[in-house]
């Protein structure tokens, strides 16, 4: 006759192993789809959607279903692109410290399943976006092609301009959100695109400075690896400075938005210039990277808040 304590202990051990496998699976999926990238892009997608409502006089109350399709479709397209990025980079990820735990490196997921999963997730995203509008879906396709083909497969391992090329895909989410409501994009929509396009290069160059050793070992020609930190700092200053005039084209959002936008932009430029006098380049790069994340979040949330009627009906 079985010992009840032994049976209970075995059952508990089996349940613990199953729980650990489930936890590992969730971690692997989150690593593949790059949750942080999805979240930040959904903020800009929502802002584009919200401002399109504001400028067209539409209401989120009547367009909430479209909003759901837009956010879900965008998330799936980005997730699919990130999965395929991981699949393609499976040869260099083991060399880089920050990517060594991806399931494509550890072998917890087969490369075939990752490839199929990326293609299916991407296709599902395109289809869902068509439920918002076919123009939103086309912008999703454009962003995916730039990220997966032009950035990941073509330019990332060949040119220092890979960051600029990748910026086109990262600037697309606001256009997806806007096109779901107003397919004929107006000037304000393109300003969101430009802000995102210019924001990404200093953001990713700061990251590239932080992870220079990783990229150098992997043979990825990021600007800090090929041209050094001084050239990278100059490029960062140029891109941050180019952001300064753009809020003026969104002056219709009001004085509060302009004030916040210029405080953020001038603060970022001052920090960028400080890089020429700071002795610890990687510490400065970390500050720039963190500031860029706050810049993006605060700027786009401000766009939404200043256009939100109070009390909202």
PDB file of N, CA, C and O in Angstrom, residues 116-162:
ATOM      1  N   UNK A 116       7.581  29.632 -37.416  1.00  0.00           N
ATOM      2  CA  UNK A 116       6.152  29.499 -37.719  1.00  0.00           C
ATOM      3  C   UNK A 116       5.327  30.426 -36.832  1.00  0.00           C
ATOM      4  O   UNK A 116       4.386  31.089 -37.299  1.00  0.00           O
ATOM      5  N   UNK A 117       5.689  30.492 -35.558  1.00  0.00           N
ATOM      6  CA  UNK A 117       4.969  31.364 -34.642  1.00  0.00           C
ATOM      7  C   UNK A 117       5.071  32.823 -35.050  1.00  0.00           C
ATOM      8  O   UNK A 117       4.084  33.572 -34.973  1.00  0.00           O
ATOM      9  N   UNK A 118       6.260  33.238 -35.494  1.00  0.00           N
ATOM     10  CA  UNK A 118       6.431  34.620 -35.934  1.00  0.00           C
ATOM     11  C   UNK A 118       5.603  34.950 -37.162  1.00  0.00           C
ATOM     12  O   UNK A 118       4.988  36.020 -37.247  1.00  0.00           O
ATOM     13  N   UNK A 119       5.565  34.031 -38.115  1.00  0.00           N
ATOM     14  CA  UNK A 119       4.794  34.257 -39.346  1.00  0.00           C
ATOM     15  C   UNK A 119       3.292  34.281 -39.054  1.00  0.00           C
ATOM     16  O   UNK A 119       2.555  35.139 -39.581  1.00  0.00           O
ATOM     17  N   UNK A 120       2.828  33.355 -38.225  1.00  0.00           N
ATOM     18  CA  UNK A 120       1.401  33.293 -37.901  1.00  0.00           C
ATOM     19  C   UNK A 120       0.974  34.527 -37.118  1.00  0.00           C
ATOM     20  O   UNK A 120      -0.076  35.130 -37.389  1.00  0.00           O
ATOM     21  N   UNK A 121       1.793  34.922 -36.138  1.00  0.00           N
ATOM     22  CA  UNK A 121       1.461  36.109 -35.334  1.00  0.00           C
ATOM     23  C   UNK A 121       1.414  37.357 -36.201  1.00  0.00           C
ATOM     24  O   UNK A 121       0.515  38.198 -36.058  1.00  0.00           O
ATOM     25  N   UNK A 122       2.367  37.489 -37.119  1.00  0.00           N
ATOM     26  CA  UNK A 122       2.386  38.639 -38.022  1.00  0.00           C
ATOM     27  C   UNK A 122       1.143  38.670 -38.908  1.00  0.00           C
ATOM     28  O   UNK A 122       0.483  39.713 -39.036  1.00  0.00           O
ATOM     29  N   UNK A 123       0.819  37.525 -39.505  1.00  0.00           N
ATOM     30  CA  UNK A 123      -0.350  37.449 -40.386  1.00  0.00           C
ATOM     31  C   UNK A 123      -1.628  37.754 -39.620  1.00  0.00           C
ATOM     32  O   UNK A 123      -2.524  38.457 -40.131  1.00  0.00           O
ATOM     33  N   UNK A 124      -1.718  37.248 -38.389  1.00  0.00           N
ATOM     34  CA  UNK A 124      -2.898  37.522 -37.564  1.00  0.00           C
ATOM     35  C   UNK A 124      -3.012  39.022 -37.298  1.00  0.00           C
ATOM     36  O   UNK A 124      -4.114  39.591 -37.321  1.00  0.00           O
ATOM     37  N   UNK A 125      -1.876  39.670 -37.065  1.00  0.00           N
ATOM     38  CA  UNK A 125      -1.885  41.110 -36.827  1.00  0.00           C
ATOM     39  C   UNK A 125      -2.392  41.893 -38.030  1.00  0.00           C
ATOM     40  O   UNK A 125      -3.197  42.821 -37.891  1.00  0.00           O
ATOM     41  N   UNK A 126      -1.922  41.518 -39.219  1.00  0.00           N
ATOM     42  CA  UNK A 126      -2.390  42.191 -40.439  1.00  0.00           C
ATOM     43  C   UNK A 126      -3.899  42.033 -40.603  1.00  0.00           C
ATOM     44  O   UNK A 126      -4.610  42.995 -40.934  1.00  0.00           O
ATOM     45  N   UNK A 127      -4.394  40.822 -40.380  1.00  0.00           N
ATOM     46  CA  UNK A 127      -5.822  40.563 -40.543  1.00  0.00           C
ATOM     47  C   UNK A 127      -6.650  41.354 -39.532  1.00  0.00           C
ATOM     48  O   UNK A 127      -7.695  41.914 -39.874  1.00  0.00           O
ATOM     49  N   UNK A 128      -6.184  41.390 -38.291  1.00  0.00           N
ATOM     50  CA  UNK A 128      -6.921  42.128 -37.261  1.00  0.00           C
ATOM     51  C   UNK A 128      -6.953  43.618 -37.596  1.00  0.00           C
ATOM     52  O   UNK A 128      -7.983  44.289 -37.416  1.00  0.00           O
ATOM     53  N   UNK A 129      -5.841  44.151 -38.104  1.00  0.00           N
ATOM     54  CA  UNK A 129      -5.807  45.574 -38.446  1.00  0.00           C
ATOM     55  C   UNK A 129      -6.772  45.921 -39.568  1.00  0.00           C
ATOM     56  O   UNK A 129      -7.282  47.047 -39.636  1.00  0.00           O
ATOM     57  N   UNK A 130      -7.048  44.971 -40.461  1.00  0.00           N
ATOM     58  CA  UNK A 130      -8.029  45.248 -41.520  1.00  0.00           C
ATOM     59  C   UNK A 130      -9.420  45.489 -40.938  1.00  0.00           C
ATOM     60  O   UNK A 130     -10.257  46.141 -41.574  1.00  0.00           O
ATOM     61  N   UNK A 131      -9.671  44.960 -39.741  1.00  0.00           N
ATOM     62  CA  UNK A 131     -10.956  45.203 -39.089  1.00  0.00           C
ATOM     63  C   UNK A 131     -11.066  46.638 -38.603  1.00  0.00           C
ATOM     64  O   UNK A 131     -12.174  47.141 -38.357  1.00  0.00           O
ATOM     65  N   UNK A 132      -9.913  47.301 -38.430  1.00  0.00           N
ATOM     66  CA  UNK A 132      -9.920  48.734 -38.086  1.00  0.00           C
ATOM     67  C   UNK A 132     -10.064  49.546 -39.375  1.00  0.00           C
ATOM     68  O   UNK A 132     -10.997  50.331 -39.533  1.00  0.00           O
ATOM     69  N   UNK A 133      -9.131  49.359 -40.297  1.00  0.00           N
ATOM     70  CA  UNK A 133      -9.216  49.936 -41.644  1.00  0.00           C
ATOM     71  C   UNK A 133      -8.105  49.308 -42.475  1.00  0.00           C
ATOM     72  O   UNK A 133      -7.058  48.929 -41.951  1.00  0.00           O
ATOM     73  N   UNK A 134      -8.335  49.204 -43.777  1.00  0.00           N
ATOM     74  CA  UNK A 134      -7.311  48.577 -44.605  1.00  0.00           C
ATOM     75  C   UNK A 134      -6.080  49.462 -44.708  1.00  0.00           C
ATOM     76  O   UNK A 134      -4.960  48.988 -44.888  1.00  0.00           O
ATOM     77  N   UNK A 135      -6.272  50.793 -44.530  1.00  0.00           N
ATOM     78  CA  UNK A 135      -5.113  51.684 -44.549  1.00  0.00           C
ATOM     79  C   UNK A 135      -4.230  51.445 -43.320  1.00  0.00           C
ATOM     80  O   UNK A 135      -2.993  51.469 -43.425  1.00  0.00           O
ATOM     81  N   UNK A 136      -4.866  51.202 -42.154  1.00  0.00           N
ATOM     82  CA  UNK A 136      -4.093  50.889 -40.948  1.00  0.00           C
ATOM     83  C   UNK A 136      -3.305  49.602 -41.156  1.00  0.00           C
ATOM     84  O   UNK A 136      -2.139  49.494 -40.746  1.00  0.00           O
ATOM     85  N   UNK A 137      -3.941  48.626 -41.809  1.00  0.00           N
ATOM     86  CA  UNK A 137      -3.255  47.358 -42.087  1.00  0.00           C
ATOM     87  C   UNK A 137      -2.065  47.561 -43.019  1.00  0.00           C
ATOM     88  O   UNK A 137      -1.009  46.947 -42.833  1.00  0.00           O
ATOM     89  N   UNK A 138      -2.213  48.434 -44.018  1.00  0.00           N
ATOM     90  CA  UNK A 138      -1.104  48.703 -44.938  1.00  0.00           C
ATOM     91  C   UNK A 138       0.076  49.338 -44.221  1.00  0.00           C
ATOM     92  O   UNK A 138       1.241  49.010 -44.499  1.00  0.00           O
ATOM     93  N   UNK A 139      -0.220  50.248 -43.281  1.00  0.00           N
ATOM     94  CA  UNK A 139       0.874  50.837 -42.512  1.00  0.00           C
ATOM     95  C   UNK A 139       1.538  49.777 -41.635  1.00  0.00           C
ATOM     96  O   UNK A 139       2.755  49.798 -41.432  1.00  0.00           O
ATOM     97  N   UNK A 140       0.734  48.856 -41.135  1.00  0.00           N
ATOM     98  CA  UNK A 140       1.303  47.755 -40.366  1.00  0.00           C
ATOM     99  C   UNK A 140       2.231  46.900 -41.212  1.00  0.00           C
ATOM    100  O   UNK A 140       3.315  46.502 -40.770  1.00  0.00           O
ATOM    101  N   UNK A 141       1.821  46.630 -42.441  1.00  0.00           N
ATOM    102  CA  UNK A 141       2.652  45.850 -43.365  1.00  0.00           C
ATOM    103  C   UNK A 141       3.953  46.600 -43.663  1.00  0.00           C
ATOM    104  O   UNK A 141       5.044  46.011 -43.672  1.00  0.00           O
ATOM    105  N   UNK A 142       3.842  47.904 -43.891  1.00  0.00           N
ATOM    106  CA  UNK A 142       5.031  48.719 -44.181  1.00  0.00           C
ATOM    107  C   UNK A 142       6.024  48.661 -43.018  1.00  0.00           C
ATOM    108  O   UNK A 142       7.229  48.424 -43.216  1.00  0.00           O
ATOM    109  N   UNK A 143       5.526  48.874 -41.803  1.00  0.00           N
ATOM    110  CA  UNK A 143       6.404  48.841 -40.635  1.00  0.00           C
ATOM    111  C   UNK A 143       7.063  47.484 -40.460  1.00  0.00           C
ATOM    112  O   UNK A 143       8.252  47.387 -40.119  1.00  0.00           O
ATOM    113  N   UNK A 144       6.301  46.415 -40.695  1.00  0.00           N
ATOM    114  CA  UNK A 144       6.823  45.047 -40.569  1.00  0.00           C
ATOM    115  C   UNK A 144       7.922  44.789 -41.598  1.00  0.00           C
ATOM    116  O   UNK A 144       8.964  44.224 -41.267  1.00  0.00           O
ATOM    117  N   UNK A 145       7.697  45.193 -42.837  1.00  0.00           N
ATOM    118  CA  UNK A 145       8.686  44.976 -43.894  1.00  0.00           C
ATOM    119  C   UNK A 145       9.988  45.706 -43.564  1.00  0.00           C
ATOM    120  O   UNK A 145      11.090  45.156 -43.724  1.00  0.00           O
ATOM    121  N   UNK A 146       9.860  46.944 -43.097  1.00  0.00           N
ATOM    122  CA  UNK A 146      11.062  47.714 -42.760  1.00  0.00           C
ATOM    123  C   UNK A 146      11.821  47.036 -41.630  1.00  0.00           C
ATOM    124  O   UNK A 146      13.052  46.874 -41.695  1.00  0.00           O
ATOM    125  N   UNK A 147      11.108  46.617 -40.581  1.00  0.00           N
ATOM    126  CA  UNK A 147      11.787  46.047 -39.410  1.00  0.00           C
ATOM    127  C   UNK A 147      12.382  44.668 -39.692  1.00  0.00           C
ATOM    128  O   UNK A 147      13.545  44.402 -39.368  1.00  0.00           O
ATOM    129  N   UNK A 148      11.591  43.799 -40.290  1.00  0.00           N
ATOM    130  CA  UNK A 148      12.032  42.419 -40.481  1.00  0.00           C
ATOM    131  C   UNK A 148      13.011  42.288 -41.639  1.00  0.00           C
ATOM    132  O   UNK A 148      14.060  41.633 -41.515  1.00  0.00           O
ATOM    133  N   UNK A 149      12.689  42.913 -42.774  1.00  0.00           N
ATOM    134  CA  UNK A 149      13.499  42.708 -43.973  1.00  0.00           C
ATOM    135  C   UNK A 149      14.598  43.763 -44.114  1.00  0.00           C
ATOM    136  O   UNK A 149      15.792  43.438 -44.206  1.00  0.00           O
ATOM    137  N   UNK A 150      14.210  45.045 -44.113  1.00  0.00           N
ATOM    138  CA  UNK A 150      15.198  46.095 -44.372  1.00  0.00           C
ATOM    139  C   UNK A 150      16.149  46.311 -43.198  1.00  0.00           C
ATOM    140  O   UNK A 150      17.338  46.621 -43.401  1.00  0.00           O
ATOM    141  N   UNK A 151      15.644  46.152 -41.963  1.00  0.00           N
ATOM    142  CA  UNK A 151      16.517  46.332 -40.804  1.00  0.00           C
ATOM    143  C   UNK A 151      17.189  45.020 -40.397  1.00  0.00           C
ATOM    144  O   UNK A 151      18.409  44.875 -40.499  1.00  0.00           O
ATOM    145  N   UNK A 152      16.383  44.044 -39.953  1.00  0.00           N
ATOM    146  CA  UNK A 152      16.941  42.815 -39.389  1.00  0.00           C
ATOM    147  C   UNK A 152      17.780  42.037 -40.395  1.00  0.00           C
ATOM    148  O   UNK A 152      18.907  41.621 -40.099  1.00  0.00           O
ATOM    149  N   UNK A 153      17.225  41.801 -41.594  1.00  0.00           N
ATOM    150  CA  UNK A 153      17.880  40.908 -42.544  1.00  0.00           C
ATOM    151  C   UNK A 153      18.869  41.605 -43.473  1.00  0.00           C
ATOM    152  O   UNK A 153      19.765  40.941 -44.023  1.00  0.00           O
ATOM    153  N   UNK A 154      18.726  42.911 -43.653  1.00  0.00           N
ATOM    154  CA  UNK A 154      19.581  43.588 -44.638  1.00  0.00           C
ATOM    155  C   UNK A 154      20.604  44.527 -44.016  1.00  0.00           C
ATOM    156  O   UNK A 154      21.820  44.327 -44.164  1.00  0.00           O
ATOM    157  N   UNK A 155      20.160  45.538 -43.266  1.00  0.00           N
ATOM    158  CA  UNK A 155      21.080  46.608 -42.873  1.00  0.00           C
ATOM    159  C   UNK A 155      21.763  46.416 -41.529  1.00  0.00           C
ATOM    160  O   UNK A 155      22.846  46.957 -41.301  1.00  0.00           O
ATOM    161  N   UNK A 156      21.164  45.663 -40.620  1.00  0.00           N
ATOM    162  CA  UNK A 156      21.684  45.581 -39.253  1.00  0.00           C
ATOM    163  C   UNK A 156      23.129  45.136 -39.203  1.00  0.00           C
ATOM    164  O   UNK A 156      23.930  45.637 -38.404  1.00  0.00           O
ATOM    165  N   UNK A 157      23.506  44.190 -40.047  1.00  0.00           N
ATOM    166  CA  UNK A 157      24.868  43.634 -40.005  1.00  0.00           C
ATOM    167  C   UNK A 157      25.784  44.221 -41.064  1.00  0.00           C
ATOM    168  O   UNK A 157      26.915  43.760 -41.230  1.00  0.00           O
ATOM    169  N   UNK A 158      25.307  45.255 -41.772  1.00  0.00           N
ATOM    170  CA  UNK A 158      26.096  45.807 -42.874  1.00  0.00           C
ATOM    171  C   UNK A 158      26.465  47.279 -42.690  1.00  0.00           C
ATOM    172  O   UNK A 158      27.568  47.687 -43.054  1.00  0.00           O
ATOM    173  N   UNK A 159      25.527  48.081 -42.153  1.00  0.00           N
ATOM    174  CA  UNK A 159      25.720  49.527 -42.196  1.00  0.00           C
ATOM    175  C   UNK A 159      25.473  50.170 -40.830  1.00  0.00           C
ATOM    176  O   UNK A 159      24.610  49.725 -40.072  1.00  0.00           O
ATOM    177  N   UNK A 160      26.201  51.250 -40.561  1.00  0.00           N
ATOM    178  CA  UNK A 160      25.949  52.012 -39.332  1.00  0.00           C
ATOM    179  C   UNK A 160      24.604  52.741 -39.411  1.00  0.00           C
ATOM    180  O   UNK A 160      24.057  53.135 -38.382  1.00  0.00           O
ATOM    181  N   UNK A 161      24.086  52.893 -40.623  1.00  0.00           N
ATOM    182  CA  UNK A 161      22.773  53.537 -40.788  1.00  0.00           C
ATOM    183  C   UNK A 161      21.621  52.600 -40.437  1.00  0.00           C
ATOM    184  O   UNK A 161      20.457  52.956 -40.626  1.00  0.00           O
ATOM    185  N   UNK A 162      21.922  51.403 -39.941  1.00  0.00           N
ATOM    186  CA  UNK A 162      20.855  50.466 -39.583  1.00  0.00           C
ATOM    187  C   UNK A 162      19.878  51.079 -38.589  1.00  0.00           C
ATOM    188  O   UNK A 162      18.674  50.806 -38.630  1.00  0.00           O
TER     189      UNK A 162
END
